[in-house]
Short mmCIF file of C-alpha atoms and ligand atoms in Angstrom, two decimals:
data_model
loop_
_atom_site.label_atom_id
_atom_site.label_comp_id
_atom_site.label_asym_id
_atom_site.label_seq_id
_atom_site.Cartn_x
_atom_site.Cartn_y
_atom_site.Cartn_z
CA MET A 259 -7.51 -13.89 -8.38
CA GLU A 260 -7.61 -10.63 -10.21
CA ARG A 261 -4.68 -8.73 -11.54
CA MET A 262 -3.55 -5.75 -9.51
CA ALA A 263 -3.00 -3.80 -12.71
CA GLU A 264 -6.65 -4.17 -13.67
CA PRO A 265 -8.53 -3.52 -10.45
CA GLU A 266 -11.69 -2.53 -12.28
CA SER A 267 -12.13 -6.19 -13.19
CA ARG A 268 -11.91 -7.22 -9.55
CA LYS A 269 -15.55 -7.97 -8.99
CA ALA A 270 -16.11 -9.54 -12.38
CA THR A 271 -13.95 -12.63 -12.17
CA PRO A 272 -15.80 -15.93 -12.18
CA VAL A 273 -12.77 -17.73 -10.75
CA GLY A 274 -12.77 -17.97 -6.98
CA ARG A 275 -9.76 -17.26 -4.84
CA ARG A 276 -9.48 -20.79 -3.52
CA VAL A 277 -9.71 -22.31 -6.98
CA VAL A 278 -6.98 -20.09 -8.38
CA LEU A 279 -4.70 -20.54 -5.40
CA GLY A 280 -5.28 -24.27 -5.57
CA MET A 281 -4.15 -24.25 -9.16
CA LEU A 282 -1.13 -22.21 -8.20
CA GLY A 283 -0.24 -24.95 -5.74
CA LEU A 284 -0.25 -27.40 -8.61
CA GLY A 285 2.10 -25.21 -10.57
CA VAL A 286 -0.44 -24.09 -13.12
CA ALA A 287 0.35 -20.63 -14.45
CA GLY A 288 -1.82 -17.88 -15.84
CA VAL A 289 -1.55 -19.16 -19.41
CA ILE A 290 -4.41 -21.57 -18.86
CA PHE A 291 -6.77 -18.64 -18.44
CA GLY A 292 -8.03 -17.44 -21.76
CA ASP A 293 -9.76 -14.23 -20.81
CA PRO A 294 -7.97 -11.29 -19.23
CA VAL A 295 -10.59 -10.92 -16.53
CA SER A 296 -9.64 -14.23 -14.95
CA ARG A 297 -5.88 -14.52 -15.29
CA GLY A 298 -4.05 -16.63 -12.79
CA ILE A 299 -2.18 -15.27 -9.84
CA GLY A 300 1.17 -16.02 -11.48
CA ASP A 301 0.35 -13.41 -14.05
CA ILE A 302 1.01 -10.63 -11.59
CA LEU A 303 4.65 -11.63 -11.28
CA GLN A 304 5.32 -10.67 -14.88
CA PRO A 305 6.72 -7.16 -15.29
CA LEU A 306 4.34 -4.80 -16.99
CA THR A 307 5.51 -3.54 -20.36
CA SER A 308 4.93 0.03 -19.25
CA GLY A 309 7.12 -0.34 -16.17
CA ASP A 310 10.55 1.19 -15.73
CA SER A 311 12.39 -1.39 -17.76
CA GLY A 312 13.58 0.99 -20.43
CA LEU A 313 15.71 4.07 -20.88
CA ALA A 314 13.22 6.31 -19.17
CA SER A 315 14.33 4.92 -15.82
CA LEU A 316 17.83 6.31 -16.43
CA VAL A 317 16.57 9.86 -16.78
CA PRO A 318 17.07 11.70 -13.49
CA GLY A 319 13.77 12.56 -11.91
CA ALA A 320 11.80 10.39 -14.28
CA ASP A 321 8.55 9.33 -12.68
CA ASN A 322 7.70 5.88 -13.91
CA PHE A 323 5.00 5.19 -11.40
CA GLN A 324 1.85 3.53 -12.52
CA ILE A 325 -1.06 5.24 -10.87
CA TYR A 326 -3.39 2.83 -9.13
CA THR A 327 -6.87 3.20 -7.75
CA VAL A 328 -9.49 0.59 -6.92
CA VAL A 329 -12.37 3.03 -7.12
CA SER A 330 -13.47 4.99 -10.15
CA GLY A 331 -11.08 7.91 -10.43
CA TYR A 332 -9.06 9.57 -7.70
CA PRO A 333 -10.83 10.70 -4.54
CA THR A 334 -10.58 14.32 -3.42
CA ALA A 335 -9.66 15.09 0.17
CA PRO A 336 -12.29 17.00 2.11
CA PRO A 337 -11.31 20.62 2.89
CA ASP A 338 -11.26 19.75 6.58
CA TYR A 339 -9.01 16.73 6.01
CA ARG A 340 -7.63 15.14 9.17
CA LEU A 341 -5.54 12.05 9.71
CA THR A 342 -7.05 10.11 12.60
CA VAL A 343 -5.15 7.81 14.95
CA ASP A 344 -7.62 5.89 17.10
CA GLY A 345 -8.39 2.51 18.64
CA MET A 346 -6.19 1.12 21.41
CA VAL A 347 -4.47 4.41 22.28
CA GLU A 348 -4.36 6.69 25.30
CA HIS A 349 -4.71 9.86 23.24
CA PRO A 350 -6.54 9.63 19.91
CA LEU A 351 -5.05 12.03 17.37
CA SER A 352 -6.75 14.17 14.74
CA LEU A 353 -4.02 15.77 12.65
CA THR A 354 -4.01 18.33 9.87
CA VAL A 355 -1.26 18.25 7.28
CA ALA A 356 0.22 21.29 9.06
CA ASP A 357 0.27 19.29 12.30
CA LEU A 358 2.23 16.55 10.54
CA GLU A 359 4.62 19.07 8.99
CA ALA A 360 5.32 20.47 12.46
CA MET A 361 6.45 17.06 13.74
CA PRO A 362 10.02 15.73 13.38
CA ALA A 363 10.49 15.03 9.67
CA THR A 364 12.05 11.92 8.19
CA LYS A 365 13.47 12.11 4.68
CA LEU A 366 14.13 8.95 2.69
CA VAL A 367 15.51 8.29 -0.79
CA LYS A 368 14.41 4.80 -1.65
CA PRO A 369 12.90 2.73 -4.44
CA PHE A 370 9.22 2.03 -4.81
CA GLN A 371 8.39 -1.44 -6.03
CA CYS A 372 5.04 -2.88 -7.04
CA VAL A 373 4.55 -6.62 -6.74
CA THR A 374 3.57 -6.71 -10.42
CA GLY A 375 7.15 -5.91 -11.39
CA TRP A 376 7.53 -2.19 -11.98
CA ARG A 377 9.99 -0.30 -9.84
CA VAL A 378 10.97 3.34 -9.47
CA PRO A 379 14.48 3.96 -8.05
CA ASP A 380 15.57 6.83 -5.81
CA VAL A 381 12.20 8.27 -4.91
CA HIS A 382 12.42 11.22 -2.49
CA TRP A 383 10.02 11.00 0.43
CA THR A 384 9.32 13.23 3.42
CA GLY A 385 7.03 12.40 6.28
CA VAL A 386 6.66 11.47 9.91
CA ARG A 387 7.76 8.10 11.18
CA LEU A 388 4.70 5.99 11.89
CA GLY A 389 6.40 4.97 15.14
CA HIS A 390 6.50 8.62 16.19
CA LEU A 391 2.75 9.01 15.69
CA LEU A 392 2.15 5.88 17.74
CA ASP A 393 4.37 7.21 20.52
CA GLU A 394 2.37 10.43 20.52
CA ALA A 395 -0.90 8.51 20.69
CA GLY A 396 0.32 6.12 23.39
CA VAL A 397 -0.43 2.54 22.37
CA THR A 398 -2.15 0.61 25.15
CA ASN A 399 -1.43 -2.90 26.43
CA GLY A 400 -2.63 -5.77 24.29
CA ALA A 401 -2.39 -3.91 20.99
CA THR A 402 -0.44 -5.74 18.31
CA ALA A 403 -1.39 -4.36 14.92
CA LEU A 404 -2.63 -1.46 12.84
CA HIS A 405 -5.56 -1.19 10.46
CA PHE A 406 -5.40 1.56 7.83
CA LYS A 407 -8.29 3.10 5.94
CA SER A 408 -8.33 5.29 2.87
CA PHE A 409 -10.82 8.09 2.20
CA ASP A 410 -11.44 6.40 -1.15
CA GLY A 411 -13.84 4.37 1.00
CA THR A 412 -12.56 0.99 -0.18
CA TYR A 413 -8.81 0.36 0.16
CA THR A 414 -7.47 -0.93 3.46
CA GLU A 415 -4.10 -2.12 4.74
CA SER A 416 -2.47 -3.61 7.81
CA LEU A 417 0.85 -3.77 9.63
CA THR A 418 1.99 -5.34 12.86
CA LEU A 419 3.15 -2.88 15.52
CA ASP A 420 6.70 -4.21 15.12
CA GLN A 421 6.62 -3.48 11.40
CA ALA A 422 5.12 -0.05 12.04
CA GLY A 423 8.05 0.83 14.30
CA LEU A 424 10.69 0.41 11.57
CA SER A 425 12.59 3.61 10.80
CA ASP A 426 11.69 3.52 7.09
CA VAL A 427 7.94 3.30 7.55
CA ILE A 428 6.51 6.81 7.28
CA VAL A 429 3.31 8.75 6.91
CA ALA A 430 4.37 10.76 3.87
CA TYR A 431 3.20 14.26 2.94
CA GLN A 432 5.93 14.85 0.36
CA MET A 433 6.97 12.62 -2.51
CA LEU A 434 8.94 13.27 -5.71
CA GLY A 435 10.06 16.70 -4.51
CA GLY A 436 6.72 18.24 -3.56
CA PRO A 437 3.47 17.64 -1.75
CA VAL A 438 2.04 14.18 -2.43
CA THR A 439 -0.19 14.77 -5.45
CA ARG A 440 -3.81 13.69 -5.57
CA GLU A 441 -3.03 10.86 -7.99
CA HIS A 442 -0.24 9.55 -5.74
CA GLY A 443 -2.55 9.53 -2.70
CA GLY A 444 -2.32 13.07 -1.33
CA PRO A 445 -2.48 14.82 0.90
CA VAL A 446 -1.08 11.93 2.95
CA ARG A 447 -0.13 8.35 2.09
CA LEU A 448 1.77 5.63 3.86
CA TYR A 449 5.24 4.61 2.61
CA VAL A 450 6.41 1.20 3.79
CA ALA A 451 9.90 1.09 2.27
CA PRO A 452 10.76 -2.57 3.00
CA MET A 453 7.53 -3.92 1.52
CA TYR A 454 5.80 -4.07 -1.84
CA GLY A 455 3.87 -1.00 -2.94
CA TYR A 456 0.44 -2.31 -2.04
CA LYS A 457 1.26 -1.76 1.64
CA SER A 458 1.71 1.97 0.93
CA ILE A 459 -1.96 2.93 1.16
CA LYS A 460 -2.93 6.16 -0.62
CA TRP A 461 -5.42 8.82 0.50
CA LEU A 462 -4.77 7.75 4.08
CA SER A 463 -7.53 8.77 6.50
CA THR A 464 -7.44 6.54 9.57
CA ILE A 465 -4.87 4.53 11.48
CA SER A 466 -6.56 2.28 14.05
CA VAL A 467 -4.54 0.47 16.70
CA VAL A 468 -6.01 -3.00 17.11
CA ASN A 469 -5.23 -6.37 18.70
CA GLN A 470 -5.01 -8.51 15.59
CA VAL A 471 -3.93 -8.15 11.98
CA GLU A 472 -6.85 -7.77 9.62
CA PRO A 473 -5.71 -8.48 6.05
CA GLY A 474 -6.01 -5.53 3.68
CA TYR A 475 -7.73 -5.07 0.33
CA TRP A 476 -5.35 -7.08 -1.85
CA GLU A 477 -4.45 -9.44 0.97
CA ASP A 478 -8.05 -10.64 1.00
CA ASP A 479 -7.29 -11.75 -2.55
CA GLY A 480 -4.18 -13.80 -1.83
CA TYR A 481 -1.35 -11.30 -1.64
CA ALA A 482 1.00 -11.71 1.32
CA VAL A 483 0.20 -9.77 4.49
CA ASP A 484 3.93 -9.69 5.30
CA ALA A 485 4.99 -8.27 1.96
CA TRP A 486 8.78 -7.99 2.44
CA ILE A 487 10.49 -7.16 -0.84
CA GLY A 488 12.76 -10.05 -1.75
CA ARG A 489 11.77 -12.28 1.13
CA SER A 490 8.19 -12.65 -0.07
CA ASN A 491 6.93 -13.27 -3.57
CA GLY A 492 3.98 -11.14 -2.61
CA LEU A 493 1.65 -14.08 -2.41
CA SER A 494 0.15 -15.69 0.63
CA GLY A 495 1.82 -18.94 1.60
CA ASP A 496 -1.36 -20.42 2.98
CA PRO A 497 -4.29 -20.23 0.59
CA VAL A 498 -6.85 -21.55 3.03
CA SER A 499 -6.05 -19.26 5.95
N1 LIG B 613 -6.00 3.76 -1.77
C1 LIG B 613 -5.17 3.03 -2.55
N2 LIG B 613 -3.89 2.86 -2.16
C2 LIG B 613 -3.05 2.12 -2.93
C3 LIG B 613 -3.48 1.48 -4.12
C4 LIG B 613 -4.84 1.70 -4.51
O1 LIG B 613 -5.30 1.22 -5.57
N3 LIG B 613 -5.66 2.48 -3.71
N4 LIG B 613 -2.63 0.69 -4.87
C5 LIG B 613 -1.43 0.18 -4.15
C6 LIG B 613 -0.46 -0.40 -5.06
S1 LIG B 613 -0.71 -2.00 -5.58
C7 LIG B 613 0.68 0.27 -5.40
S2 LIG B 613 1.91 -0.46 -6.28
C8 LIG B 613 0.85 1.70 -5.04
C9 LIG B 613 0.97 2.54 -6.30
O2 LIG B 613 1.21 3.88 -5.95
P1 LIG B 613 1.02 5.01 -7.05
O3 LIG B 613 -0.40 4.93 -7.54
O4 LIG B 613 1.37 6.29 -6.37
O5 LIG B 613 1.98 4.67 -8.16
O6 LIG B 613 -0.22 2.21 -4.27
C10 LIG B 613 -0.78 1.29 -3.34
N5 LIG B 613 -1.75 1.98 -2.51
MO1 LIG B 614 1.21 -2.66 -6.50
#
């Protein structure tokens, strides 16, 4: 299991997912791993020293986000960027940012919390409810889940249709008082308020309606698919599934 904070080491670890999760089951913590490339999964539950634990978090408007990417650098949106909604729908959608801005807007002021421990309070978000997009597309019978892709070419995520319908799950085009910046996943990212930050896929390109949940990028590595803040510790309960 690799550490979310050091995604560049993801492919380098010699410790397999099953082995690490097996150790976790025995209560063995990350301290047994000597090298930082192969820390144990428990390691991710420790707050990062650069998180919002200090005075900076009390400053209004302070942005204590850590910027994450699993590819080298931040991808740039193509000039003809479109958000696609496809799969098990009656009307596939191909939406510009202007199309999204013309839809009913949802504004939220809510915290953003990474499973590794850092948290940013009172983040201002504007976007379109994911449920609204699905209504527009017309989900067909038998569909149960969503598969999300990023134009970084690597990151993926998932939600069930029930989760996607929650009122605080949005496709966001504004964040922190302006357009979602490139580093934060612009022009469009997902914001799943009730779940840990890894569900909020950046550089969102495609939403596919499907008939089963396909675990996302970090979920393939042992993080919980149902990543409810507080109800989940962010880790999968069943290491062999
Ligand atoms: N495409 C993409 N989306 C992503 C990630 C990523 O590395 N790539 N990291 C996730 C994680 S673990 C968190 S906590 C948040 C971080 O958002 P930020 O980079 O805007 O702070 O983005 C999530 N979405
Ligand atoms: Mo995260």
